[in-house]
Coordinates of C-alpha atoms and ligand atoms in Angstrom, one line a residue:
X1 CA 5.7 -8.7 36.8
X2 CA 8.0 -11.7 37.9
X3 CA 11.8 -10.6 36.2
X4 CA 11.8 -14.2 34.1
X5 CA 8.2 -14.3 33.5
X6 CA 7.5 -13.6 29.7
X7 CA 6.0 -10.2 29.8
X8 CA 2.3 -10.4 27.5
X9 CA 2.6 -8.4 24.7
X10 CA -0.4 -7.1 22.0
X11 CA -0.7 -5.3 18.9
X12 CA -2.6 -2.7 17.5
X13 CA -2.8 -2.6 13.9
X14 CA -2.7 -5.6 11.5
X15 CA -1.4 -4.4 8.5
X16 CA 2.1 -4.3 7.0
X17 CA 4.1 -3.7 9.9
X18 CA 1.4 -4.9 12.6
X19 CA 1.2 -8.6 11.6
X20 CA 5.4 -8.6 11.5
X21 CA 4.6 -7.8 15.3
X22 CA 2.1 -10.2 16.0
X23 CA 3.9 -13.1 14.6
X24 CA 7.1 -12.3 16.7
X25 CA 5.4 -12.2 19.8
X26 CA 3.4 -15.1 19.0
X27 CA 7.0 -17.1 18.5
X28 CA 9.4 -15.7 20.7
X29 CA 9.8 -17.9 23.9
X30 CA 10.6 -14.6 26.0
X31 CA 7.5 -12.9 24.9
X32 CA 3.8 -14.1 25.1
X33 CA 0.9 -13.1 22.7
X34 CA -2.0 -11.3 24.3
X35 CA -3.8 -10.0 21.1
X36 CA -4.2 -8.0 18.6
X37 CA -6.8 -5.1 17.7
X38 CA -7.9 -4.3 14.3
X39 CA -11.4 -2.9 13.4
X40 CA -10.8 -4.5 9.9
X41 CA -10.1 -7.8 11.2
X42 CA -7.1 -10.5 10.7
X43 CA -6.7 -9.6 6.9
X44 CA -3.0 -11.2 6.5
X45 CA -4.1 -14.1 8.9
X46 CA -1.4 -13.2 11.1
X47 CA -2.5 -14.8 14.7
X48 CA -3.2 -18.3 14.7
X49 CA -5.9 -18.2 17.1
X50 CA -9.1 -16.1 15.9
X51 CA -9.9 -15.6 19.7
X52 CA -7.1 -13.7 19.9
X53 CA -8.1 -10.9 17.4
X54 CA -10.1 -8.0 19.0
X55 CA -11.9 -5.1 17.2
X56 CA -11.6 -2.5 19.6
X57 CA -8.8 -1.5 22.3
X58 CA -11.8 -1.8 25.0
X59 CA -12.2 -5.6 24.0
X60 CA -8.5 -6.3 24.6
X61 CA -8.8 -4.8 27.8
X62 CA -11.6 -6.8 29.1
X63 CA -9.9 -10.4 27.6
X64 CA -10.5 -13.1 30.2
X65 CA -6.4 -13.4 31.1
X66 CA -6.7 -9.4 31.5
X67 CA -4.8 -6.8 29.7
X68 CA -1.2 -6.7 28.2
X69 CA 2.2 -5.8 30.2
X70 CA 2.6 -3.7 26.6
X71 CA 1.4 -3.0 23.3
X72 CA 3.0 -2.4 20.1
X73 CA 1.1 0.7 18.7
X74 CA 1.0 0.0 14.5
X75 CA -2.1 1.5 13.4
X76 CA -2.0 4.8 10.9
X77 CA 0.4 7.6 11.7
X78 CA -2.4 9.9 12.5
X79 CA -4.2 7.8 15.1
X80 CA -1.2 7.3 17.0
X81 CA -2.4 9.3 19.8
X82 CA -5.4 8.3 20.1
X83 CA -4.0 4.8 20.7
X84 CA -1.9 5.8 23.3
X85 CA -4.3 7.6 25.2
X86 CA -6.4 4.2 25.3
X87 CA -3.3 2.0 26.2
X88 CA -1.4 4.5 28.8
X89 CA -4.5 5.2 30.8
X90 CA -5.3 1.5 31.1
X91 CA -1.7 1.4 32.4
X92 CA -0.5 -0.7 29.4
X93 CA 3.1 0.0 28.6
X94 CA 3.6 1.4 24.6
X95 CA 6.1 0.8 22.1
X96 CA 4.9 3.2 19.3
X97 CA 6.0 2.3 16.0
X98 CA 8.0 5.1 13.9
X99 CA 7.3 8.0 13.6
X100 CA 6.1 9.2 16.6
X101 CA 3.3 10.8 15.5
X102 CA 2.0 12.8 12.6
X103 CA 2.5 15.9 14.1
X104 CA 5.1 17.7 16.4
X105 CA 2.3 18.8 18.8
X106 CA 0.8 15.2 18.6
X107 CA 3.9 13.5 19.7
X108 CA 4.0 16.2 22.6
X109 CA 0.5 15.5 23.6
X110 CA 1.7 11.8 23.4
X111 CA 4.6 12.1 25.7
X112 CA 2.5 13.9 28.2
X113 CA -0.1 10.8 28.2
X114 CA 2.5 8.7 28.7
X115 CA 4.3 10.5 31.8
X116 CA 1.0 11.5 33.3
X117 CA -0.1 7.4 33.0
X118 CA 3.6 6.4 34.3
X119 CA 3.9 4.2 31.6
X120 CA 7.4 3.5 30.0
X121 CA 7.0 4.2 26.0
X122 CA 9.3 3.9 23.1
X123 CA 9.8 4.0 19.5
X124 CA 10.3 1.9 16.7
X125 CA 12.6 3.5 14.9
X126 CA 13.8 -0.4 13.5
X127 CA 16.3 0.5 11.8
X128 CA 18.8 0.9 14.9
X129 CA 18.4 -2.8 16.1
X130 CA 19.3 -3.9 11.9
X131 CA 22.7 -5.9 12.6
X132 CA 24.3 -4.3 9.9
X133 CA 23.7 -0.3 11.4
X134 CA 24.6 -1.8 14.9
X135 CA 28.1 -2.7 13.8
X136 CA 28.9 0.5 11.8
X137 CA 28.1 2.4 14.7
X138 CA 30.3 0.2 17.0
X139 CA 33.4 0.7 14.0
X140 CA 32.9 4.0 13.6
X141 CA 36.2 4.4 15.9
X142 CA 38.0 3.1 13.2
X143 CA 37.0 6.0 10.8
X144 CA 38.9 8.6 13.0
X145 CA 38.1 11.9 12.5
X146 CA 34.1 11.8 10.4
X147 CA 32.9 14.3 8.5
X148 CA 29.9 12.6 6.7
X149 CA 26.7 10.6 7.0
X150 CA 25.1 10.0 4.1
X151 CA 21.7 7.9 3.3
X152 CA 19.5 6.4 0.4
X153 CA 16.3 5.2 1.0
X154 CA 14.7 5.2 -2.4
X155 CA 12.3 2.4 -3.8
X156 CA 8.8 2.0 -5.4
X157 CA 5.9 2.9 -3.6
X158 CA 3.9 0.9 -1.0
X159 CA 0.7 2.1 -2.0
X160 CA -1.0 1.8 1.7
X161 CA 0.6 4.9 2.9
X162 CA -2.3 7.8 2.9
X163 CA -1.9 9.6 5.8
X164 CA 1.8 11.1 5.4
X165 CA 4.3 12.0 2.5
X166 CA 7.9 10.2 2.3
X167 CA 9.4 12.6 4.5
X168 CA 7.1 11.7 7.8
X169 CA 6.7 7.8 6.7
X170 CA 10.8 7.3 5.4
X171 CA 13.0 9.8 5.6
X172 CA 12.3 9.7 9.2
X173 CA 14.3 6.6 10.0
X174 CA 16.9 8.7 8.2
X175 CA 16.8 11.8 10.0
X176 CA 17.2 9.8 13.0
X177 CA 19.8 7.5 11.9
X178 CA 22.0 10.7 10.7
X179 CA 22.0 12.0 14.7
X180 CA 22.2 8.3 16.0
X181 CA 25.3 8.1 14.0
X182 CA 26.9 11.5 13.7
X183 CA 26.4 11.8 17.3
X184 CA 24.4 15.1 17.4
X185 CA 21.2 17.0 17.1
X186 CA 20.7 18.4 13.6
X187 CA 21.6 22.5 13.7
X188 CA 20.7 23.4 10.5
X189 CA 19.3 21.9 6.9
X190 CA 18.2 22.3 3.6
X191 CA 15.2 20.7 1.7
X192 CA 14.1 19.7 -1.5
X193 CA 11.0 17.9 -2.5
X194 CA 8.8 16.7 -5.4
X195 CA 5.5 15.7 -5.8
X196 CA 5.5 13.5 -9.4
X197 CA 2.9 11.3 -7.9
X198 CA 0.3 14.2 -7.6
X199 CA -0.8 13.2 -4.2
X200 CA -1.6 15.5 -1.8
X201 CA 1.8 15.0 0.0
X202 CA 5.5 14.7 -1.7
X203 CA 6.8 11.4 -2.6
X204 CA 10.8 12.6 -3.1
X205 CA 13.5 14.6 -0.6
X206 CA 16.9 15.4 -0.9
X207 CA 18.2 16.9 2.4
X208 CA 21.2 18.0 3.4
X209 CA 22.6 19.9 6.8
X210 CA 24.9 20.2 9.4
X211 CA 25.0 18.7 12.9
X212 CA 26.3 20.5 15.7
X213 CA 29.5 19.1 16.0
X214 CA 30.1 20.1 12.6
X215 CA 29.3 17.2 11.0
X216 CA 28.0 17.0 7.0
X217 CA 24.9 14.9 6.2
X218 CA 22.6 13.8 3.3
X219 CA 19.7 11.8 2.7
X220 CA 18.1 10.8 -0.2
X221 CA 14.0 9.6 -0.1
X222 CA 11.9 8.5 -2.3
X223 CA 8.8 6.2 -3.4
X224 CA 10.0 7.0 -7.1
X225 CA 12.5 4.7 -8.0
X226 CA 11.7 1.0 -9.7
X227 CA 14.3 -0.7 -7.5
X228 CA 14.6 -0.5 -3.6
X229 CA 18.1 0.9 -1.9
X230 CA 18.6 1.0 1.9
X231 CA 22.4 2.1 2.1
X232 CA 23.6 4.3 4.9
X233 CA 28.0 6.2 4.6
X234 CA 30.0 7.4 6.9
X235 CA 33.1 9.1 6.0
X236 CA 36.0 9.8 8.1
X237 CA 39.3 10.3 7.9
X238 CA 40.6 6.8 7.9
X239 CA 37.8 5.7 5.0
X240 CA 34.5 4.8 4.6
X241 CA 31.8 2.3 6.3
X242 CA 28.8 1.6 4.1
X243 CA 25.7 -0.8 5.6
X244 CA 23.5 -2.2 3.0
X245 CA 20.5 -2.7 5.9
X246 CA 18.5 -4.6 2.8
X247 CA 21.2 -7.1 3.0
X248 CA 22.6 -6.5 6.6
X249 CA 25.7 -6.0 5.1
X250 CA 28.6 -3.8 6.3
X251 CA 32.0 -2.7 4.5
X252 CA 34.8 -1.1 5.0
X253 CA 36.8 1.1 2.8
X254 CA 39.8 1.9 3.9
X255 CA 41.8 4.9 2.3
X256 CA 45.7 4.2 1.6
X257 CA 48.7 5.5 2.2
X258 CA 50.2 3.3 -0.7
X259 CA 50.3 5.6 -3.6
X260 CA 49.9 3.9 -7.4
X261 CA 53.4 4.9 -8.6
X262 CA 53.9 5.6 -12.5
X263 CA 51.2 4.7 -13.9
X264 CA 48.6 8.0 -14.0
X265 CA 46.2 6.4 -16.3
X266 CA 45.4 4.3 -13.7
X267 CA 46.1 6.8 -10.6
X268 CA 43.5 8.8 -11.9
X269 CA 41.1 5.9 -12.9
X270 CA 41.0 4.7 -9.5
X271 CA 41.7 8.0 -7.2
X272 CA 44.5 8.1 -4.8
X273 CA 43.7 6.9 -1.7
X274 CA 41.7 3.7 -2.7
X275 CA 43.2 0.8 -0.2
X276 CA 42.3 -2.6 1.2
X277 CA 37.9 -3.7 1.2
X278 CA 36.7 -5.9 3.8
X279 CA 33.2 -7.1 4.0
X280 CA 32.4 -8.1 7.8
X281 CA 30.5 -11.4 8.7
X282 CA 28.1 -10.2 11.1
X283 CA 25.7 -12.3 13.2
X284 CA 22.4 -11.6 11.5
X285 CA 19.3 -11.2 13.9
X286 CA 15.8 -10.1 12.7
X287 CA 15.9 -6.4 13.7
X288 CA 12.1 -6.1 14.5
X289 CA 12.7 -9.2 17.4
X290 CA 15.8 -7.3 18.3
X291 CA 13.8 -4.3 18.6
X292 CA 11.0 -6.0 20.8
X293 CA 13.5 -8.0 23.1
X294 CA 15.1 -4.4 24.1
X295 CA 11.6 -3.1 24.7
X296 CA 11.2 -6.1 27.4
X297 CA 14.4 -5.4 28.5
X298 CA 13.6 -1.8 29.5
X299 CA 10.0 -3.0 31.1
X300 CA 12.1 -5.5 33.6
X301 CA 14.2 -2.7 34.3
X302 CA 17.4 -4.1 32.8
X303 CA 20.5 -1.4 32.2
X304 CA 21.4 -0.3 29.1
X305 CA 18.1 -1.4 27.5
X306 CA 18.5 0.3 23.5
X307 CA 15.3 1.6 23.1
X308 CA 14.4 5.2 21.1
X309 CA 13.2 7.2 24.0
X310 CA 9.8 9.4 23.1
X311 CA 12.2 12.3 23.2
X312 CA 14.2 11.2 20.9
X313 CA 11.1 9.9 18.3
X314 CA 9.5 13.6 19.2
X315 CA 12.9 15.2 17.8
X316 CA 12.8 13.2 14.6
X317 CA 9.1 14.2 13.8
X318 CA 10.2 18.0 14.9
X319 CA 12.9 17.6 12.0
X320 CA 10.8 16.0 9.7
X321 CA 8.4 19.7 10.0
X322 CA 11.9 21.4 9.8
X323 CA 12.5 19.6 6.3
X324 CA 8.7 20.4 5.0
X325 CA 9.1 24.4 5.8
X326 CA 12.4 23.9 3.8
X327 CA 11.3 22.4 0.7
X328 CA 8.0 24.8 0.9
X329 CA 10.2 27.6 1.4
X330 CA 13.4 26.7 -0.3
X331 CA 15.3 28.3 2.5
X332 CA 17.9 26.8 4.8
X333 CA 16.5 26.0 8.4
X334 CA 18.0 26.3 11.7
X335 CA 17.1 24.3 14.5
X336 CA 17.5 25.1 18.0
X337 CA 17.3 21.6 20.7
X338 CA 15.6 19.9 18.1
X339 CA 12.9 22.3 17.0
X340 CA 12.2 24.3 13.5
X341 CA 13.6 27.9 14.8
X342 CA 12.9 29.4 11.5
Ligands
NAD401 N1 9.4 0.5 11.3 C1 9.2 0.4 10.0 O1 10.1 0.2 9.3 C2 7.8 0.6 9.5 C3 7.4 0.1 8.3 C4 6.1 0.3 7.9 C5 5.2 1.0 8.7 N2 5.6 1.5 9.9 C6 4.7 2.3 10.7 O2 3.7 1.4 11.2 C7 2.4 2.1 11.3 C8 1.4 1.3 10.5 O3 1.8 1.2 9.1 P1 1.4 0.0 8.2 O4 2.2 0.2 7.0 O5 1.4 -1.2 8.9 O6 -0.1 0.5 7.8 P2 -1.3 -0.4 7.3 O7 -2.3 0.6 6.7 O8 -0.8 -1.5 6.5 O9 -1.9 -1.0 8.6 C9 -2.6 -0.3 9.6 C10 -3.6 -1.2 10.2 O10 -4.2 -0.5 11.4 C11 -5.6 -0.8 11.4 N3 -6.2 0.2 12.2 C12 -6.6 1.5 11.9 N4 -7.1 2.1 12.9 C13 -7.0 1.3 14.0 C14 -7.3 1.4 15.4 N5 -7.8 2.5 15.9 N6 -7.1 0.3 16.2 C15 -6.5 -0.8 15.7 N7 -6.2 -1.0 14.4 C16 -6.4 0.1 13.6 C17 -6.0 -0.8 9.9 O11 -7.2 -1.6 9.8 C18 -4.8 -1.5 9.3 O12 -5.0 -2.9 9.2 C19 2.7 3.5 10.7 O13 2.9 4.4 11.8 C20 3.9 3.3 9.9 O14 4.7 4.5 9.8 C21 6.9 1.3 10.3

């Protein structure tokens, strides 16, 4: 692999998230297009050349101009695994997409494919590379002391999801955003869920916990609501940063120190420690190229390549169990390094 060579990329999975895949790699000029593989074919036509589209992993092996530096791994949830096993042992690097796997024990098994293969992996956990998240987290000095993290991620619902409920499929960008910000594993939540769609998994979560260093956080899912929020708090001691990641927007609410002086009606109205708003204009890059430019970097062995390590997606799906046994047993959970203890 030449260190300015464009490193061949392919996808697995054409579908919603698959095709977004396939058509950055088949315009970025630091990436080139290998293939895709879908056993139901090029249904969004997302690669311009049919060729191109293979139905098995086996096919894109055996492709005249031989197989990919990496693969983006966007099939089902469930057949994660089995993807990797294909890619890792054919020594094709794999960028899974989020979450990791279905299971806890799958995205175990997973890691081990990877290691044993000596592949590098990651996972898509998007989210981080949305310009709006990146510059909260780089502001967050200017909250001083924080004591919350708060998201909504509520919205109608795809209907293509069948594999896994809201809290595996959404609330795991959450539950990994809430550590990725507060700095800290998660050492203890509390679940709710509901289940108005009557499907065999639940389609709404409120959760709320602690992190280790103390922290507060909340998250709000769910494929119940008729209008789609993606909004993501912190709160510290100096105010409040809010990123709209629909809009890649962020704010900044600062709290004052100017207090509204003889005039209650309006003290009260407007609590006592509302100050100055600025909206930041951010440099707005399309987080999924962001997300696959960092992958390249960490395959040509740049530093400080921000990629979600395995680990890391293996913690989020261990959290995502945590929430399930919360809900189901409407106790509070304690987690010890990232596992259910309880
Ligand atoms: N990062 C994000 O924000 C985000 C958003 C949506 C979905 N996702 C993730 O992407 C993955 C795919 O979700 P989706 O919404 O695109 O699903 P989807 O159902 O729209 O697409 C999945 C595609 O995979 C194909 N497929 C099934 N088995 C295959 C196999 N063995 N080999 C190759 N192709 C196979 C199917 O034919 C289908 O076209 C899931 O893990 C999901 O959680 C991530």
């Amino acid at each position: 692999m030449g260190s300015h060579e464009p490193l061949r990329g392919a996808v697995l999975g054409l579908g919603m998230m698959g095709r977004h895949h396939a058509r950055i790699l088949q315009s970025n000029p630091a990436m080139r297009f290998a293939g895709a593989v879908d056993p139901g074919g090029d249904r969004f036509r997302a690669v311009g050349e049919a060729a191109r589209v293979f139905a098995t992993v086996d096919a894109l092996l055996a492709a005249p101009d031989g197989p990919p530096d990496f693969a983006v791994v966007a099939v089902p949830t469930e057949e994660h695994l089995t993807a990797v096993r294909a890619l890792a042992g054919a020594g094709v690097h794999v960028l899974v997409e989020k979450p990791l796997a279905a299971t806890a024990e799958d995205a175990r098994s997973l890691i081990d494919v990877v290691r044993a293969a000596g592949v590098h992996g990651a996972v898509g956990h998007v989210e981080r590379c949305n310009p709006a998240l990146r510059a909260l987290r780089a502001k967050l000095g200017e909250l001083g002391d924080i004591f919350l993290v708060a998201t909504e991620r509520v919205g109608p619902f795809p209907d293509r999801v069948r594999d896994v409920g809201v809290v595996k499929d959404l609330a795991t960008h959450d539950l990994d955003l809430v550590r990725w910000l507060g700095a800290a594993p998660i050492q203890r939540l509390a679940a709710e869920t509901q289940h108005r769609m009557k499907r065999d998994h639940e389609d709404l979560v409120l959760v709320t916990g602690r992190l280790e260093n103390e922290r507060a956080f909340n998250c709000m899912v769910d494929w119940l609501t008729p209008t789609k929020v993606r909004r993501t708090r912190v709160l510290g001691e100096g105010g409040m940063l809010v990123a709209d990641t629909l809009r890649a927007d962020l704010s900044f609410y600062k709290n004052a120190d100017v207090p509204t002086q003889g005039w209650p009606a309006m003290q009260a109205l407007r609590g006592v420690a509302e100050g100055d708003m600025v909206r930041f204009a951010l440099e707005r890059h399309e987080p999924l190229a962001v997300e696959l430019e960092e992958f390249c970097a960490l395959l040509r062995g740049e530093d400080g390549a921000a990629v979600v390590t395995l680990e890391e997606g293996l913690e989020t799906v261990a959290v995502a169990e945590a929430v399930l046994v919360s809900a189901a047993a409407g106790e509070t959970v304690a987690l010890a390094a990232g596992s259910p203890s309880s």
